[in-house]
Coordinates of N, CA and C in Angstrom, one line a residue:
V1 N 12.7 -28.0 -3.9 CA 14.2 -28.1 -4.2 C 14.7 -28.7 -2.8
G2 N 14.0 -29.3 -1.9 CA 14.6 -30.0 -0.8 C 14.8 -28.8 0.3
Q3 N 15.9 -29.0 1.0 CA 16.2 -28.1 2.0 C 17.1 -26.7 1.6
G4 N 16.1 -25.9 1.0 CA 16.6 -24.7 0.4 C 15.5 -23.9 -0.2
D5 N 15.8 -22.9 -0.9 CA 14.8 -22.0 -1.6 C 15.0 -21.9 -3.0
A6 N 13.9 -21.9 -3.8 CA 14.0 -21.5 -5.2 C 12.5 -21.3 -5.5
I7 N 12.3 -20.1 -5.9 CA 10.8 -19.6 -6.3 C 10.9 -18.9 -7.8
F8 N 10.1 -19.6 -8.6 CA 9.8 -19.0 -10.0 C 8.6 -18.3 -10.1
I9 N 8.7 -17.2 -10.8 CA 7.6 -16.3 -11.2 C 7.4 -16.1 -12.6
R10 N 6.3 -16.4 -13.2 CA 5.9 -16.2 -14.6 C 4.8 -15.3 -14.5
T11 N 5.0 -14.0 -15.1 CA 4.1 -13.1 -15.1 C 3.1 -13.2 -16.1
P12 N 1.9 -12.3 -16.1 CA 0.8 -12.6 -17.2 C 1.4 -12.3 -18.6
Q13 N 2.3 -11.5 -18.9 CA 2.9 -11.4 -20.2 C 4.2 -12.0 -20.3
R14 N 4.3 -13.2 -19.6 CA 5.4 -14.1 -19.8 C 6.9 -13.7 -19.4
S15 N 7.2 -12.8 -18.6 CA 8.4 -12.5 -18.1 C 8.8 -13.6 -17.1
D16 N 9.9 -14.0 -16.9 CA 10.3 -15.0 -16.1 C 11.4 -14.7 -15.1
I17 N 11.0 -14.7 -13.8 CA 12.0 -14.3 -12.7 C 12.3 -15.4 -11.8
L18 N 13.4 -15.6 -11.4 CA 13.8 -16.7 -10.5 C 14.4 -16.0 -9.2
I19 N 13.8 -16.5 -8.1 CA 14.4 -15.9 -6.7 C 15.1 -17.2 -6.2
D20 N 16.4 -17.1 -6.0 CA 17.3 -18.3 -5.5 C 17.2 -19.5 -6.4
G21 N 18.1 -20.3 -6.2 CA 18.2 -21.6 -7.0 C 18.3 -22.9 -6.3
G22 N 18.1 -23.0 -4.9 CA 18.1 -24.0 -4.2 C 19.5 -24.6 -4.2
P23 N 19.7 -26.0 -3.4 CA 20.8 -26.5 -3.2 C 21.5 -27.3 -4.3
D24 N 20.8 -27.6 -5.3 CA 21.2 -28.5 -6.4 C 20.5 -28.1 -7.7
D25 N 20.4 -29.0 -8.7 CA 19.9 -28.6 -9.9 C 18.3 -28.9 -10.0
S26 N 17.7 -29.3 -8.9 CA 16.2 -29.6 -8.9 C 15.4 -28.5 -9.6
V27 N 15.8 -27.3 -9.3 CA 15.2 -26.1 -9.9 C 15.0 -26.3 -11.3
L28 N 15.8 -27.0 -12.0 CA 15.6 -27.0 -13.5 C 14.3 -27.8 -14.0
S29 N 13.9 -28.6 -13.1 CA 12.7 -29.4 -13.3 C 11.5 -28.5 -13.3
C30 N 11.5 -27.5 -12.2 CA 10.5 -26.4 -12.2 C 10.3 -25.7 -13.4
L31 N 11.5 -25.1 -13.8 CA 11.6 -24.3 -15.0 C 11.2 -25.0 -16.3
G32 N 11.4 -26.2 -16.4 CA 11.1 -27.1 -17.5 C 9.7 -27.2 -17.5
K33 N 8.9 -27.3 -16.4 CA 7.6 -27.6 -16.4 C 6.7 -26.2 -16.8
H34 N 7.2 -25.1 -16.5 CA 6.6 -23.9 -16.5 C 6.9 -22.9 -17.6
M35 N 7.9 -23.3 -18.4 CA 8.5 -22.3 -19.4 C 8.5 -23.2 -20.7
P36 N 8.0 -22.6 -21.7 CA 8.0 -23.3 -23.1 C 9.5 -23.8 -23.3
F37 N 9.7 -24.9 -24.0 CA 10.9 -25.5 -24.2 C 11.7 -24.6 -25.1
W38 N 11.3 -23.6 -25.7 CA 11.9 -22.9 -26.5 C 12.4 -21.6 -25.9
D39 N 11.9 -21.4 -24.9 CA 12.2 -20.1 -24.1 C 13.4 -20.4 -23.1
R40 N 14.4 -19.7 -23.4 CA 15.6 -20.0 -22.5 C 16.0 -18.5 -21.8
D41 N 15.1 -17.6 -21.9 CA 15.6 -16.3 -21.2 C 14.8 -16.3 -19.9
L42 N 15.7 -15.7 -18.9 CA 15.2 -15.3 -17.6 C 15.6 -13.9 -17.7
E43 N 14.1 -13.1 -17.3 CA 14.4 -11.7 -17.3 C 15.1 -11.1 -16.2
L44 N 15.1 -12.0 -15.0 CA 15.9 -11.4 -13.8 C 16.0 -12.5 -12.9
V45 N 17.2 -12.6 -12.4 CA 17.5 -13.6 -11.3 C 17.8 -12.8 -10.0
I46 N 17.2 -13.2 -8.9 CA 17.4 -12.5 -7.7 C 18.1 -13.6 -6.6
L47 N 19.2 -13.2 -6.0 CA 19.9 -14.1 -4.9 C 19.6 -13.4 -3.8
T48 N 18.7 -14.0 -2.8 CA 18.4 -13.4 -1.4 C 19.9 -13.2 -0.6
H49 N 20.7 -14.2 -0.6 CA 21.9 -14.0 0.1 C 22.7 -15.2 -0.2
P50 N 24.0 -15.1 0.0 CA 25.1 -15.9 -0.5 C 25.3 -17.1 0.5
H51 N 24.2 -17.9 0.5 CA 24.2 -19.3 1.2 C 24.0 -20.4 0.3
S52 N 24.7 -21.5 0.4 CA 24.8 -22.6 -0.7 C 23.3 -23.0 -0.9
D53 N 22.5 -23.1 0.0 CA 21.2 -23.8 -0.2 C 20.4 -22.9 -0.8
H54 N 20.8 -21.7 -1.3 CA 20.0 -20.8 -2.1 C 20.7 -20.5 -3.4
F55 N 22.0 -20.5 -3.6 CA 22.7 -20.3 -4.8 C 23.4 -21.5 -5.7
T56 N 23.5 -22.7 -5.0 CA 24.3 -23.7 -5.7 C 23.3 -24.1 -7.0
G57 N 22.1 -24.1 -7.0 CA 21.3 -24.4 -8.2 C 21.4 -23.3 -9.3
L58 N 22.0 -22.2 -9.0 CA 22.0 -21.2 -10.0 C 23.1 -21.5 -11.1
F59 N 24.1 -22.4 -10.7 CA 25.1 -22.9 -11.8 C 24.3 -23.5 -12.8
S60 N 23.5 -24.4 -12.6 CA 22.8 -25.2 -13.6 C 22.0 -24.1 -14.5
V61 N 21.3 -23.3 -13.7 CA 20.4 -22.5 -14.3 C 21.0 -21.5 -15.3
L62 N 22.2 -20.9 -14.8 CA 22.9 -20.0 -15.7 C 23.6 -20.6 -16.8
K63 N 23.8 -21.9 -16.8 CA 24.4 -22.7 -18.0 C 23.4 -23.3 -19.0
T64 N 22.1 -23.2 -18.4 CA 21.2 -23.8 -19.3 C 20.1 -22.6 -20.0
Y65 N 20.0 -21.4 -19.0 CA 19.2 -20.3 -19.5 C 20.0 -19.0 -19.6
K66 N 19.6 -18.1 -20.4 CA 20.3 -16.9 -20.3 C 19.7 -15.9 -19.5
A67 N 20.3 -15.4 -18.5 CA 19.8 -14.4 -17.5 C 20.0 -13.0 -18.0
K68 N 19.1 -12.1 -18.2 CA 19.3 -10.7 -18.6 C 19.5 -9.9 -17.5
G69 N 19.4 -10.3 -16.3 CA 19.8 -9.5 -15.1 C 20.1 -10.2 -13.9
F70 N 20.9 -9.8 -12.9 CA 21.3 -10.5 -11.7 C 21.2 -9.4 -10.7
V71 N 20.6 -9.7 -9.4 CA 20.7 -8.7 -8.4 C 20.7 -9.5 -6.9
T72 N 21.4 -9.1 -6.1 CA 21.7 -9.6 -4.9 C 21.9 -8.4 -3.9
E73 N 22.2 -9.0 -2.6 CA 22.6 -7.9 -1.5 C 24.0 -7.7 -1.5
D74 N 24.5 -6.7 -0.8 CA 26.0 -6.3 -1.0 C 26.7 -7.0 0.3
L75 N 26.6 -8.4 0.1 CA 27.4 -9.3 1.1 C 28.0 -10.3 0.3
E76 N 29.2 -10.8 0.9 CA 30.0 -11.8 0.1 C 30.1 -13.0 1.1
N77 N 30.2 -14.2 0.6 CA 30.5 -15.3 1.2 C 31.9 -15.9 0.8
K78 N 32.8 -15.9 1.7 CA 34.2 -16.4 1.3 C 34.4 -17.8 0.7
T79 N 33.3 -18.5 0.8 CA 33.4 -20.0 0.2 C 33.8 -20.0 -1.3
L80 N 34.4 -20.8 -1.8 CA 34.8 -21.0 -3.2 C 33.8 -21.1 -4.1
G81 N 32.7 -21.8 -3.5 CA 31.5 -21.9 -4.4 C 30.8 -20.6 -4.9
F82 N 30.7 -19.6 -3.8 CA 30.1 -18.3 -4.0 C 31.0 -17.5 -5.0
E83 N 32.4 -17.6 -4.8 CA 33.2 -16.9 -5.8 C 33.1 -17.4 -7.1
E84 N 33.0 -18.8 -7.2 CA 32.7 -19.4 -8.5 C 31.4 -18.8 -9.3
L85 N 30.5 -18.7 -8.4 CA 29.2 -18.2 -9.0 C 29.4 -16.8 -9.6
M86 N 29.9 -15.9 -8.7 CA 30.1 -14.5 -9.3 C 31.0 -14.5 -10.5
N87 N 32.1 -15.3 -10.5 CA 32.9 -15.4 -11.8 C 32.2 -15.8 -13.0
L88 N 31.2 -16.8 -12.7 CA 30.3 -17.2 -13.8 C 29.4 -16.1 -14.4
I89 N 28.8 -15.3 -13.5 CA 28.1 -14.3 -13.8 C 28.9 -13.2 -14.6
K90 N 30.2 -13.0 -14.1 CA 31.0 -12.0 -14.8 C 31.4 -12.5 -16.1
N91 N 31.7 -13.7 -16.3 CA 32.2 -14.2 -17.5 C 31.1 -14.3 -18.6
K92 N 29.9 -14.4 -18.2 CA 28.7 -14.5 -18.9 C 28.1 -13.0 -19.3
A93 N 28.8 -12.2 -18.8 CA 28.5 -10.7 -19.0 C 27.1 -10.4 -18.6
I94 N 26.6 -11.1 -17.6 CA 25.1 -10.7 -17.0 C 25.3 -9.4 -16.3
P95 N 24.4 -8.6 -16.5 CA 24.4 -7.3 -16.0 C 24.0 -7.6 -14.4
A96 N 24.8 -7.1 -13.6 CA 24.7 -7.4 -12.1 C 24.7 -6.1 -11.2
R97 N 23.8 -6.1 -10.2 CA 23.9 -4.9 -9.2 C 23.4 -5.4 -7.8
F98 N 23.8 -4.5 -6.9 CA 23.4 -4.9 -5.4 C 22.0 -4.0 -5.4
V99 N 21.2 -4.5 -4.4 CA 20.0 -3.9 -4.1 C 19.7 -3.6 -2.7
F100 N 19.0 -2.6 -2.3 CA 18.8 -2.4 -0.9 C 17.3 -1.8 -0.9
A101 N 16.9 -1.8 0.4 CA 15.5 -1.4 0.7 C 15.2 -0.2 -0.1
G102 N 14.0 -0.2 -0.8 CA 13.8 1.2 -1.6 C 13.9 0.9 -3.1
D103 N 14.7 -0.1 -3.5 CA 14.8 -0.4 -4.9 C 13.5 -1.1 -5.5
K104 N 13.2 -0.7 -6.8 CA 12.0 -1.3 -7.4 C 12.3 -1.7 -8.8
F105 N 11.5 -2.6 -9.1 CA 11.6 -3.2 -10.6 C 9.9 -3.2 -10.9
K106 N 9.7 -2.6 -12.0 CA 8.2 -2.7 -12.5 C 8.1 -3.2 -13.9
L107 N 7.5 -4.2 -14.3 CA 7.5 -4.8 -15.5 C 6.3 -4.3 -16.4
K108 N 6.4 -4.4 -17.6 CA 5.4 -3.9 -18.5 C 4.1 -4.3 -18.3
D109 N 3.8 -5.5 -17.6 CA 2.4 -6.0 -17.3 C 1.8 -5.5 -16.1
G110 N 2.8 -4.7 -15.3 CA 2.3 -4.1 -14.2 C 2.8 -4.8 -12.8
V111 N 3.5 -6.0 -13.0 CA 4.1 -6.6 -11.9 C 5.1 -6.0 -11.4
E112 N 5.1 -5.6 -10.1 CA 6.2 -4.8 -9.4 C 6.8 -5.6 -8.3
F113 N 8.2 -5.4 -8.3 CA 9.2 -6.0 -7.4 C 9.7 -4.8 -6.6
E114 N 9.4 -4.8 -5.3 CA 9.9 -3.9 -4.4 C 10.8 -4.4 -3.4
I115 N 11.9 -3.9 -3.3 CA 12.9 -4.5 -2.2 C 12.6 -3.9 -0.9
V116 N 12.2 -4.7 0.1 CA 11.8 -3.9 1.4 C 12.7 -4.1 2.5
G117 N 13.8 -4.8 2.2 CA 14.9 -5.2 3.1 C 16.1 -5.9 2.5
P118 N 17.2 -5.7 3.0 CA 17.7 -4.9 4.1 C 18.1 -3.5 3.7
T119 N 18.2 -2.7 4.7 CA 18.8 -1.4 4.4 C 20.2 -1.5 4.4
E120 N 20.9 -0.3 4.1 CA 22.4 -0.3 3.9 C 23.0 -0.4 5.4
E121 N 22.1 0.4 6.3 CA 22.4 0.5 7.7 C 22.3 -0.9 8.4
F122 N 21.4 -1.7 8.0 CA 21.1 -3.0 8.7 C 22.5 -4.0 8.2
L123 N 22.9 -3.9 7.1 CA 23.9 -4.9 6.6 C 25.1 -4.3 7.4
R124 N 25.3 -3.1 7.4 CA 26.7 -2.6 8.3 C 26.7 -3.0 9.6
E125 N 25.5 -2.9 10.3 CA 25.5 -3.3 11.7 C 25.5 -4.8 11.9
T126 N 25.0 -5.5 11.1 CA 24.8 -7.0 11.2 C 26.0 -7.8 10.5
S127 N 26.6 -7.4 9.6 CA 27.6 -7.9 8.9 C 28.8 -7.2 8.7
P128 N 29.6 -6.7 9.7 CA 30.8 -5.8 9.5 C 31.6 -6.5 8.6
G129 N 32.2 -5.6 7.6 CA 33.2 -6.3 6.7 C 32.5 -6.7 5.5
G130 N 31.1 -6.8 5.4 CA 30.5 -7.1 4.4 C 30.6 -8.7 3.9
T131 N 30.7 -9.5 4.9 CA 30.6 -10.8 4.7 C 29.7 -11.7 5.6
I132 N 29.3 -12.8 5.0 CA 28.4 -13.6 5.6 C 28.8 -15.1 5.8
G133 N 28.7 -15.7 6.9 CA 29.2 -17.0 6.9 C 28.2 -18.1 6.5
E134 N 28.4 -19.2 6.5 CA 27.5 -20.4 6.0 C 26.7 -20.7 7.1
S135 N 26.9 -20.2 8.5 CA 26.1 -20.6 9.6 C 25.5 -19.5 10.4
N136 N 25.7 -18.4 9.8 CA 25.2 -17.2 10.4 C 24.2 -16.4 9.6
E137 N 23.0 -16.2 10.1 CA 21.8 -15.6 9.3 C 21.9 -14.2 9.7
F138 N 22.1 -13.3 8.6 CA 21.9 -11.9 9.0 C 21.0 -11.2 7.8
G139 N 21.6 -10.3 7.1 CA 20.8 -9.7 5.9 C 20.3 -10.7 4.8
S140 N 19.2 -10.5 4.5 CA 18.6 -11.2 3.3 C 17.7 -10.4 2.6
V141 N 17.9 -10.5 1.2 CA 16.9 -9.6 0.5 C 15.4 -10.0 0.7
E142 N 14.7 -9.0 0.9 CA 13.2 -9.2 1.2 C 12.5 -8.5 0.0
T143 N 11.6 -9.2 -0.6 CA 10.8 -8.6 -1.8 C 9.5 -8.8 -1.8
L144 N 8.8 -7.6 -2.0 CA 7.4 -7.5 -2.0 C 7.0 -7.6 -3.6
V145 N 6.2 -8.6 -3.9 CA 5.8 -8.8 -5.4 C 4.2 -8.5 -5.3
S146 N 3.9 -7.6 -6.1 CA 2.4 -7.0 -6.2 C 2.1 -7.0 -7.6
F147 N 0.7 -7.4 -7.7 CA 0.2 -7.2 -9.1 C -1.4 -7.0 -8.9
V148 N -2.0 -5.9 -9.3 CA -3.3 -5.4 -9.0 C -3.6 -5.5 -7.5
K149 N -4.4 -6.3 -7.0 CA -4.7 -6.5 -5.6 C -3.9 -7.6 -4.9
F150 N -3.1 -8.3 -5.7 CA -2.3 -9.6 -5.1 C -1.0 -9.2 -4.7
S151 N -0.6 -9.7 -3.5 CA 0.8 -9.5 -3.1 C 1.3 -10.7 -2.3
I152 N 2.7 -10.9 -2.6 CA 3.5 -11.9 -1.9 C 4.7 -11.3 -1.4
L153 N 5.1 -11.7 -0.1 CA 6.3 -11.2 0.5 C 7.3 -12.4 0.6
L154 N 8.4 -12.2 -0.1 CA 9.5 -13.2 -0.2 C 10.7 -12.8 0.8
T155 N 11.0 -13.6 1.5 CA 11.9 -13.2 2.8 C 13.2 -13.9 2.8
G156 N 13.6 -14.8 1.9 CA 14.8 -15.5 2.0 C 15.0 -16.2 3.4
D157 N 16.2 -15.8 4.0 CA 16.6 -16.2 5.4 C 16.7 -15.1 6.4
S158 N 15.8 -14.2 6.1 CA 15.8 -13.0 6.9 C 15.4 -13.5 8.4
Q159 N 15.7 -12.5 9.4 CA 15.3 -12.8 10.7 C 14.3 -11.8 11.2
K160 N 13.7 -12.0 12.4 CA 12.7 -11.2 12.8 C 12.9 -9.6 12.9
E161 N 14.2 -9.2 13.1 CA 14.4 -7.7 13.4 C 14.5 -7.1 12.1
E162 N 15.0 -7.7 11.0 CA 14.9 -7.1 9.7 C 13.3 -7.1 9.1
L163 N 12.6 -8.3 9.4 CA 11.3 -8.3 8.9 C 10.5 -7.3 9.5
K164 N 10.6 -7.2 10.7 CA 9.8 -6.2 11.6 C 10.0 -4.7 11.0
N165 N 11.3 -4.6 10.7 CA 11.6 -3.2 10.2 C 11.0 -2.9 8.9
A166 N 11.1 -3.9 7.9 CA 10.3 -3.9 6.6 C 9.1 -3.6 6.8
A167 N 8.4 -4.5 7.7 CA 7.0 -4.4 7.8 C 6.4 -3.0 8.3
E168 N 7.0 -2.4 9.2 CA 6.8 -1.0 9.8 C 7.1 0.1 8.8
S169 N 8.4 -0.1 8.1 CA 8.9 1.0 7.2 C 8.0 1.1 6.0
Y170 N 7.4 0.1 5.5 CA 6.7 0.1 4.1 C 5.2 -0.3 4.4
N171 N 4.8 -0.1 5.7 CA 3.4 -0.3 5.8 C 2.8 -1.7 5.2
L172 N 3.6 -2.8 5.4 CA 3.1 -4.0 4.9 C 1.9 -4.6 5.7
K173 N 0.8 -4.8 5.1 CA -0.2 -5.4 5.8 C -1.2 -6.0 4.8
D174 N -2.0 -6.9 5.1 CA -2.8 -7.8 4.5 C -2.2 -8.5 3.3
I175 N -1.1 -9.0 3.6 CA -0.5 -9.7 2.6 C -1.1 -11.1 2.1
D176 N -1.1 -11.3 1.0 CA -1.8 -12.6 0.4 C -1.1 -13.8 0.9
I177 N 0.2 -13.8 0.5 CA 1.1 -15.0 0.7 C 2.4 -14.5 1.3
L178 N 2.8 -15.2 2.4 CA 4.0 -14.9 3.1 C 4.9 -16.1 3.0
Q179 N 6.1 -15.9 2.5 CA 7.1 -16.9 2.4 C 7.8 -17.0 3.9
V180 N 7.5 -18.0 4.7 CA 8.0 -18.0 6.1 C 9.6 -17.9 6.1
P181 N 10.1 -17.1 6.7 CA 11.6 -16.8 6.7 C 12.4 -18.1 7.3
H182 N 13.6 -18.2 6.6 CA 14.5 -19.2 6.9 C 13.9 -20.6 7.2
H183 N 13.1 -21.1 6.3 CA 12.5 -22.4 6.2 C 11.7 -22.8 7.6
G184 N 11.3 -21.7 8.2 CA 10.5 -21.9 9.4 C 11.3 -22.0 10.7
S185 N 12.5 -21.3 10.7 CA 13.3 -21.3 12.0 C 12.7 -20.6 13.0
R186 N 13.3 -20.7 14.3 CA 12.7 -20.1 15.5 C 12.8 -18.6 15.5
F187 N 13.7 -18.0 14.6 CA 14.0 -16.6 14.8 C 13.6 -15.8 13.6
G188 N 12.6 -16.4 12.7 CA 12.2 -15.5 11.7 C 10.9 -14.8 12.0
L189 N 10.0 -15.3 12.8 CA 8.6 -14.6 13.0 C 8.3 -14.3 14.4
T190 N 7.3 -13.3 14.7 CA 6.9 -13.0 16.0 C 5.3 -12.8 15.8
A191 N 4.7 -12.9 16.9 CA 3.2 -12.7 16.8 C 2.9 -11.2 16.3
E192 N 3.8 -10.3 16.7 CA 3.5 -8.9 16.4 C 3.8 -8.7 14.9
I193 N 4.9 -9.5 14.3 CA 5.0 -9.4 12.7 C 3.9 -10.1 12.0
L194 N 3.3 -11.1 12.6 CA 2.3 -11.7 11.8 C 0.7 -10.8 11.9
D195 N 0.7 -10.1 13.2 CA -0.3 -9.2 13.3 C -0.2 -8.0 12.3
I196 N 0.8 -7.6 12.0 CA 1.1 -6.5 11.1 C 0.9 -7.0 9.6
L197 N 1.4 -8.1 9.1 CA 1.5 -8.5 7.9 C 0.0 -9.2 7.5
S198 N -0.6 -9.9 8.6 CA -1.8 -10.5 8.4 C -2.0 -11.4 7.1
P199 N -1.0 -12.3 6.9 CA -1.1 -13.0 5.5 C -2.3 -14.0 5.5
K200 N -2.8 -14.3 4.4 CA -3.9 -15.2 4.2 C -3.2 -16.6 4.2
I201 N -2.1 -17.0 3.5 CA -1.4 -18.3 3.4 C 0.1 -17.9 3.8
A202 N 0.7 -19.0 4.5 CA 2.1 -18.9 4.8 C 2.8 -20.1 4.1
A203 N 3.8 -20.0 3.3 CA 4.4 -21.2 2.6 C 5.9 -21.2 3.1
I204 N 6.2 -22.6 3.5 CA 7.5 -22.9 4.0 C 8.3 -23.8 3.0
S205 N 9.5 -23.4 2.5 CA 10.3 -24.3 1.7 C 11.3 -25.0 2.6
V206 N 11.0 -26.3 2.6 CA 11.7 -27.1 3.6 C 11.5 -28.7 3.3
V207 N 12.6 -29.4 3.7 CA 12.3 -30.9 3.3 C 12.1 -31.5 4.8
N208 N 11.3 -32.7 4.7 CA 10.8 -33.2 6.1 C 12.1 -33.9 6.7
K209 N 12.0 -33.9 8.1 CA 13.1 -34.5 8.9 C 14.4 -34.1 8.6
N210 N 14.7 -32.8 8.5 CA 16.1 -32.1 8.1 C 16.8 -32.1 9.4
K211 N 18.1 -31.9 9.3 CA 19.0 -32.0 10.7 C 18.8 -30.7 11.2
Y212 N 18.1 -29.6 10.8 CA 18.1 -28.4 11.4 C 16.8 -28.3 12.4
G213 N 15.9 -29.2 12.2 CA 14.7 -29.1 13.0 C 13.6 -28.1 12.5
H214 N 13.7 -27.8 11.1 CA 12.8 -26.8 10.5 C 11.7 -27.6 9.8
P215 N 10.5 -26.9 9.9 CA 10.1 -25.8 10.7 C 10.0 -26.1 12.2
T216 N 10.3 -25.3 13.0 CA 10.3 -25.5 14.4 C 9.0 -25.4 15.0
P217 N 8.7 -26.3 16.1 CA 7.3 -26.3 16.6 C 6.9 -24.9 17.0
F218 N 7.8 -24.0 17.5 CA 7.3 -22.6 17.9 C 6.7 -21.9 16.6
T219 N 7.4 -22.1 15.5 CA 6.7 -21.2 14.4 C 5.5 -21.8 13.9
L220 N 5.4 -23.2 13.8 CA 4.1 -23.9 13.4 C 3.1 -23.5 14.3
E221 N 3.3 -23.5 15.6 CA 2.1 -23.2 16.6 C 1.8 -21.8 16.5
L222 N 2.9 -20.8 16.2 CA 2.6 -19.4 16.0 C 1.6 -19.1 15.0
L223 N 1.8 -19.8 13.8 CA 1.1 -19.7 12.7 C -0.4 -20.1 12.9
K224 N -0.4 -21.4 13.6 CA -1.8 -21.9 13.9 C -2.5 -21.0 14.8
S225 N -1.8 -20.3 15.8 CA -2.7 -19.5 16.8 C -3.2 -18.3 15.9
K226 N -2.7 -18.0 14.8 CA -3.1 -16.8 14.1 C -4.0 -17.5 13.0
N227 N -4.3 -18.6 12.9 CA -5.3 -19.2 11.8 C -4.9 -19.0 10.5
I228 N -3.6 -19.0 10.4 CA -2.9 -18.8 8.9 C -2.6 -20.1 8.2
K229 N -3.3 -20.4 7.2 CA -3.2 -21.7 6.3 C -1.7 -21.8 5.9
T230 N -1.1 -22.9 6.3 CA 0.4 -23.1 6.2 C 0.5 -24.4 5.2
L231 N 1.4 -24.0 4.2 CA 1.7 -24.9 3.1 C 3.2 -25.1 3.2
R232 N 3.6 -26.6 3.2 CA 5.0 -26.9 3.4 C 5.4 -27.8 2.1
T233 N 6.6 -27.4 1.5 CA 7.1 -28.0 0.3 C 7.3 -29.7 0.6
G234 N 7.8 -30.0 2.0 CA 8.2 -31.1 2.5 C 6.9 -32.2 2.3
E235 N 5.7 -31.5 2.6 CA 4.5 -32.4 2.5 C 3.9 -32.4 1.2
M236 N 4.0 -31.2 0.5 CA 3.4 -31.1 -0.8 C 4.0 -31.2 -2.1
G237 N 5.3 -31.1 -2.0 CA 6.1 -30.9 -3.2 C 6.1 -29.4 -3.6
D238 N 6.2 -29.2 -4.9 CA 6.0 -27.8 -5.4 C 4.7 -27.1 -4.9
I239 N 4.9 -25.8 -4.4 CA 3.8 -25.1 -4.1 C 3.5 -24.0 -5.3
E240 N 2.3 -24.2 -6.0 CA 2.1 -23.4 -7.1 C 0.9 -22.6 -6.8
I241 N 1.0 -21.2 -6.9 CA 0.0 -20.1 -6.8 C -0.2 -19.4 -8.1
V242 N -1.5 -19.4 -8.4 CA -1.9 -18.8 -9.8 C -2.8 -17.5 -9.5

């Protein structure tokens, strides 16, 4: 979806979950490829945090598909766009709730979604007043998705402090897939975190030659030094994991 995040999960028994919606309606192309044309239901939509490169695409999604549930963190963005999104969810009567570390969702086929960050305490400390600006990255929903022996850690725009806390608190180790936080920014990962998680593959959602300099040379070198295979949407397009 370019410089933003959108992750679609289709489970073995065909439950459809969307984590973030990207910066525009590009996500509709992905949904159209991987969902039958007659299927217009999303069992769950997760918004990691209220930044436009993660939520703008949800306008098109929620107008095209029926979302049966919506979850996000307990932070607001005072921008008009985010207020419009929350009004759209309310007007469509989509069940919505805030999630914190410790919350879990388990589907009938055994796929489990466990929220490993942020904690309520972390949100209070990093975002006084319960708001987040467009340029400041603080709390972001971190989700561990697991099925049998497979696991993927989805990190949104989280920073190293939150990710380290989650890794230690939930004993996260030997992760199959790690979504590199915040499009590969300088402040998402450390060598210590990678040693704990020990991911087999790292995936970065990013567009080539963006104005932010993502992914940073620091992050790429860090992943290389740990011999972690790294995939980038800017080079590959959609990254599909089966």
